[in-house]
Amino acid sequence: MLKGFHYPLTPKGKSTLNPTPPWHYSSDFLNIEFWSDPAAVAAVLPPGLDPDPKAEGHGNALFYDWQFTGANDEYLDPARYQYREFFLLVDAFFEGRPVSYCPYIFVDNDAAIARGWTQGYPKRLGQVFQTRYYAATGKAGPALAPGSKFAGSITASGRRLAEALLTLKEPVTDLSILKQRPIVNLLHTPRLAADRQDKPAVHEFVENIPHDVKIEQAWIGEGLLTLPVVAGEEISDLAPIRCGKGIRASMAYIVDDLKTLRDLTK
Amino acid sequence: MLKGFHYPLTPKGKSTLNPTPPWHYSSDFLNIEFWSDPAAVAAVLPPGLDPDPKAEGHGNALFYDWQFTGANDEYLDPARYQYREFFLLVDAFFEGRPVSYCPYIFVDNDAAIARGWTQGYPKRLGQVFQTRYYAATGKAGPALAPGSKFAGSITASGRRLAEALLTLKEPVTDLSILKQRPIVNLLHTPRLAADRQDKPAVHEFVENIPHDVKIEQAWIGEGLLTLPVVAGEEISDLAPIRCGKGIRASMAYIVDDLKTLRDLTK
Amino acid sequence: MLKGFHYPLTPKGKSTLNPTPPWHYSSDFLNIEFWSDPAAVAAVLPPGLDPDPKAEGHGNALFYDWQFTGANDEYLDPARYQYREFFLLVDAFFEGRPVSYCPYIFVDNDAAIARGWTQGYPKRLGQVFQTRYYAATGKAGPALAPGSKFAGSITASGRRLAEALLTLKEPVTDLSILKQRPIVNLLHTPRLAADRQDKPAVHEFVENIPHDVKIEQAWIGEGLLTLPVVAGEEISDLAPIRCGKGIRASMAYIVDDLKTLRDLTK
Amino acid sequence: MLKGFHYPLTPKGKSTLNPTPPWHYSSDFLNIEFWSDPAAVAAVLPPGLDPDPKAEGHGNALFYDWQFTGANDEYLDPARYQYREFFLLVDAFFEGRPVSYCPYIFVDNDAAIARGWTQGYPKRLGQVFQTRYYAATGKAGPALAPGSKFAGSITASGRRLAEALLTLKEPVTDLSILKQRPIVNLLHTPRLAADRQDKPAVHEFVENIPHDVKIEQAWIGEGLLTLPVVAGEEISDLAPIRCGKGIRASMAYIVDDLKTLRDLTK
């Protein structure tokens, strides 16, 4: 039997893009709160997800510097598994329940693309960067201190799609502020067969259920996000009307399951 | 309704990784014939594909410099759609019929990964290069002439996985030599749900049925392929015992369909 | 003795960025003619180069898909030596003589950066793409024919700096149209020593004197260039007021010498 | 007057690869001690640097995850200025004084190449990775604790040149263990002019004199380095005969000066 979770499936299972779950993650991240035109948010929601009537176009932009591992010390092969990520989450309702939906997401690693597509994250490749924090601070390495600035950017297909800036104010003392809505994605695998190109093999609402979430070194401050207009892309339809708070923190969690909420192919 | 063929599905369908088929391709390519240990070839075949009893481990290594377009002039956005590809094909039998199977394939573009996974090509990201031919020849640009040399290489996750060298001998006059077996792949979409990680959403044998194949400027010569042993990979299990002829040519074709041969989930 | 032309210098000279000249090149290229605000062109010229009084801001934007070799078959290691390039040339006068000056240039390869800096080309890294021509034409591969379109783009530091489009009209029959002015660059090597940071080690006008120039498959048509405004860059100060003809062709040449016109450190 | 420290020199000085010093740096790093064949170390030293008679081939391999800034908040444009670095240092004597010499160094950023060449570091492009430490630890993010493992790797021109592994033992309490020898490099700018290709424009021994060095979170442990044999490279001539201790820490410093020890062109 061939082995592997994602492509390729091979005799020993060493070449596969990803080992079988559980998948472990650690990261530093920036999280910028923003409000788009509520009509633009409504437009990116797939049928079956409803606008959150009180959200007024609320969303979050996130930049992650991830490290990944499975059971085989993948974190010791950072050239293959370390990656960076940018994504947007917008507030929505699923069957009357507040959730987040991810319309756009970019990573710089193929194993991360494969894991994302398996979770309903519509990942494309991009070059993602965020200002880093180092224990040895200085003019090049901002301290975790009031007034320190951290920036993020994402470029895909040669075009800058988003830029963010966070100015720290204070450590987060009320950890409830870091709580996120559950993320509900559209899991989608299209069919190439000529008579089934409008009948995807997989098309369902899924809920991500990560666990063992840890957050450390969380600071809150003022966030700024821009989503410039570029040819061939439509992410700028969600360009912020105003921005809100920003968070910078480290986090870790485990992914080993996914919950199907509704199969849309039936 | 959201639009797009692959992720992401968006209001206008501009952000999708790929437009709806038909998909058009043009390329220059190198094709190196080789023979591996037949047991190694047998080991990479999924159950349901059989070794070709007369093949003696025969396969082909291919390097492509692709240009892609759909209906929206994607070839005029080469930063997003132009790409390079390396793959192996090994001879096999499907229900007694001679076919080729692709155990390993690498590209340097996310749209190409998405199209590949939809066709059963187990693509990973890699850095693929081949020596180019230019109308203005010289010491840096080999002519299409006897003795000219063209090289190819592929690196993935920071490790060199294959190198090839082709020495031209003569133009191809008998075009039947360029005919390939049909390619039968394993179309595979795994499930992350904890109770279904061994029950893929899609798991079937598919046959690629490209059409309007054009080949130009075909030259034949002597091929050489090496598949070095590297940590974390097993492609070198197919390391050539001997190599055969090589081809350098330009080609074009159209992909707009896929034929399911057998659904393995049932 | 250590060996090598550029860094690093090593016992065997194999690790050097570049072998000793002669350096051989072959390429396909796009060349788009444009006119900027003459004051913007005057502003990018170093003291000692004068605006061409009749040029009215005339310049050229060039996209190259290069292959390079020295004496050691470097063209057979395309992962190390093949590269893509974008640059601008603006018309100028040096001591009353019509020349071109290169204010901005980007490549995707370190060996090309090193060779460029040795010739006075102010290279930075960038991701450069151009639509390719293949002998096997089709919807994805434009023919060399009236109305065919070829595009180019350059992104550096994650920001799109230029885009070009060329629509072919006819083959070039009068080869004199392809003749370029001599290129005069500012060769510049700064000093880090605290008391010499304003006294560069090398600061001189140099003239590039390539030879054995070959041009093949030249087509002429209508060109279009855009240089969008982006943060942290000033290339857009040369944004075209109007564009002119465009050329698509293959070329080859040899570089093995450089002529110092004036040493500015004395 | 044109502005900028490195290429390109432009009217506003925004496009330059680097601002005028001072240059500020923060980083996390791995430092692996090793011993090569002393004859191999002697062979990489330029004439004028002598083997350290007691070193027995001693050197250090270093992996850095750098953030850089000048006076213009460059650390807030990480896509342009953040970078990763790998280099070797070998023990040597300069005029009877113990120093380190850098024979090989790789970075993934052009601004870092330019700064390096100005300091005598013989930089090439490479893809450098190291396992990261996060405040939110877990299976994917090793803690700063005994037994934790951190890995590093470097690939250049598609070939894996070095791999390292560090197993932490304990925090560094005696900070003197972190003290490095002064680094003496060969500053080298070649000439392309046909009659001066063996007469470099700049060829001198220089000493790096960084200051305000800060080190934090230093842990010591057991190091392992491999330098595999690869085609077209000779770094493996320094392949370790044995390895010693390893350090993982954060550091910061400032570079704004360089000391010429001896001009070799005279």
PDB file of N, CA and C in Angstrom, chain A residues 4-9 15-18, chain B residues 116-124 186-190:
ATOM      1  N   GLY A   4       1.030   8.134   2.917  1.00  0.00           N
ATOM      2  CA  GLY A   4       1.041   9.586   2.832  1.00  0.00           C
ATOM      3  C   GLY A   4      -0.357  10.105   3.082  1.00  0.00           C
ATOM      4  N   PHE A   5      -0.453  11.347   3.561  1.00  0.00           N
ATOM      5  CA  PHE A   5      -1.785  11.918   3.770  1.00  0.00           C
ATOM      6  C   PHE A   5      -2.180  12.731   2.531  1.00  0.00           C
ATOM      7  N   HIS A   6      -1.330  13.695   2.177  1.00  0.00           N
ATOM      8  CA  HIS A   6      -1.515  14.434   0.927  1.00  0.00           C
ATOM      9  C   HIS A   6      -0.646  13.823  -0.157  1.00  0.00           C
ATOM     10  N   TYR A   7      -0.820  14.315  -1.383  1.00  0.00           N
ATOM     11  CA  TYR A   7       0.077  13.963  -2.480  1.00  0.00           C
ATOM     12  C   TYR A   7       1.520  14.201  -2.080  1.00  0.00           C
ATOM     13  N   PRO A   8       2.490  13.496  -2.642  1.00  0.00           N
ATOM     14  CA  PRO A   8       2.311  12.235  -3.356  1.00  0.00           C
ATOM     15  C   PRO A   8       2.186  11.061  -2.382  1.00  0.00           C
ATOM     16  N   LEU A   9       1.498  10.026  -2.818  1.00  0.00           N
ATOM     17  CA  LEU A   9       1.419   8.783  -2.045  1.00  0.00           C
ATOM     18  C   LEU A   9       2.508   7.851  -2.562  1.00  0.00           C
ATOM     19  N   SER A  15       7.773  11.194   1.094  1.00  0.00           N
ATOM     20  CA  SER A  15       7.690  12.301   0.133  1.00  0.00           C
ATOM     21  C   SER A  15       6.398  13.078   0.229  1.00  0.00           C
ATOM     22  N   THR A  16       5.433  12.591   0.980  1.00  0.00           N
ATOM     23  CA  THR A  16       4.136  13.247   1.075  1.00  0.00           C
ATOM     24  C   THR A  16       4.270  14.700   1.548  1.00  0.00           C
ATOM     25  N   LEU A  17       3.403  15.543   1.043  1.00  0.00           N
ATOM     26  CA  LEU A  17       3.412  16.937   1.484  1.00  0.00           C
ATOM     27  C   LEU A  17       3.213  17.052   2.983  1.00  0.00           C
ATOM     28  N   ASN A  18       2.396  16.183   3.566  1.00  0.00           N
ATOM     29  CA  ASN A  18       2.117  16.277   4.996  1.00  0.00           C
ATOM     30  C   ASN A  18       1.915  14.901   5.596  1.00  0.00           C
TER      31      ASN A  18
ATOM     32  N   GLY B 116      -2.962  20.728 -11.378  1.00  0.00           N
ATOM     33  CA  GLY B 116      -2.412  19.382 -11.309  1.00  0.00           C
ATOM     34  C   GLY B 116      -3.196  18.477 -10.371  1.00  0.00           C
ATOM     35  N   TRP B 117      -3.511  18.979  -9.192  1.00  0.00           N
ATOM     36  CA  TRP B 117      -4.233  18.138  -8.235  1.00  0.00           C
ATOM     37  C   TRP B 117      -5.615  17.757  -8.767  1.00  0.00           C
ATOM     38  N   THR B 118      -6.157  18.590  -9.628  1.00  0.00           N
ATOM     39  CA  THR B 118      -7.464  18.299 -10.212  1.00  0.00           C
ATOM     40  C   THR B 118      -7.365  17.231 -11.300  1.00  0.00           C
ATOM     41  N   GLN B 119      -6.125  16.965 -11.746  1.00  0.00           N
ATOM     42  CA  GLN B 119      -5.900  15.942 -12.769  1.00  0.00           C
ATOM     43  C   GLN B 119      -5.223  14.694 -12.201  1.00  0.00           C
ATOM     44  N   GLY B 120      -5.007  14.678 -10.889  1.00  0.00           N
ATOM     45  CA  GLY B 120      -4.352  13.534 -10.277  1.00  0.00           C
ATOM     46  C   GLY B 120      -2.834  13.598 -10.290  1.00  0.00           C
ATOM     47  N   TYR B 121      -2.266  14.732 -10.707  1.00  0.00           N
ATOM     48  CA  TYR B 121      -0.812  14.894 -10.635  1.00  0.00           C
ATOM     49  C   TYR B 121      -0.435  15.296  -9.212  1.00  0.00           C
ATOM     50  N   PRO B 122       0.440  14.515  -8.561  1.00  0.00           N
ATOM     51  CA  PRO B 122       0.749  14.744  -7.133  1.00  0.00           C
ATOM     52  C   PRO B 122       1.794  15.832  -6.929  1.00  0.00           C
ATOM     53  N   LYS B 123       1.454  17.059  -7.332  1.00  0.00           N
ATOM     54  CA  LYS B 123       2.438  18.135  -7.414  1.00  0.00           C
ATOM     55  C   LYS B 123       2.864  18.694  -6.064  1.00  0.00           C
ATOM     56  N   ARG B 124       4.157  18.930  -5.975  1.00  0.00           N
ATOM     57  CA  ARG B 124       4.736  19.740  -4.904  1.00  0.00           C
ATOM     58  C   ARG B 124       5.450  20.932  -5.548  1.00  0.00           C
ATOM     59  N   LEU B 186      -3.702   8.801 -10.010  1.00  0.00           N
ATOM     60  CA  LEU B 186      -4.539   8.528  -8.855  1.00  0.00           C
ATOM     61  C   LEU B 186      -5.069   9.866  -8.342  1.00  0.00           C
ATOM     62  N   LEU B 187      -6.335  10.146  -8.585  1.00  0.00           N
ATOM     63  CA  LEU B 187      -6.949  11.384  -8.097  1.00  0.00           C
ATOM     64  C   LEU B 187      -7.290  11.179  -6.623  1.00  0.00           C
ATOM     65  N   HIS B 188      -6.796  12.066  -5.767  1.00  0.00           N
ATOM     66  CA  HIS B 188      -6.860  11.795  -4.323  1.00  0.00           C
ATOM     67  C   HIS B 188      -7.102  13.085  -3.540  1.00  0.00           C
ATOM     68  N   THR B 189      -8.189  13.142  -2.798  1.00  0.00           N
ATOM     69  CA  THR B 189      -8.461  14.264  -1.883  1.00  0.00           C
ATOM     70  C   THR B 189      -8.739  13.682  -0.505  1.00  0.00           C
ATOM     71  N   PRO B 190      -7.791  13.887   0.436  1.00  0.00           N
ATOM     72  CA  PRO B 190      -7.988  13.274   1.757  1.00  0.00           C
ATOM     73  C   PRO B 190      -9.023  14.033   2.587  1.00  0.00           C
TER      74      PRO B 190
END
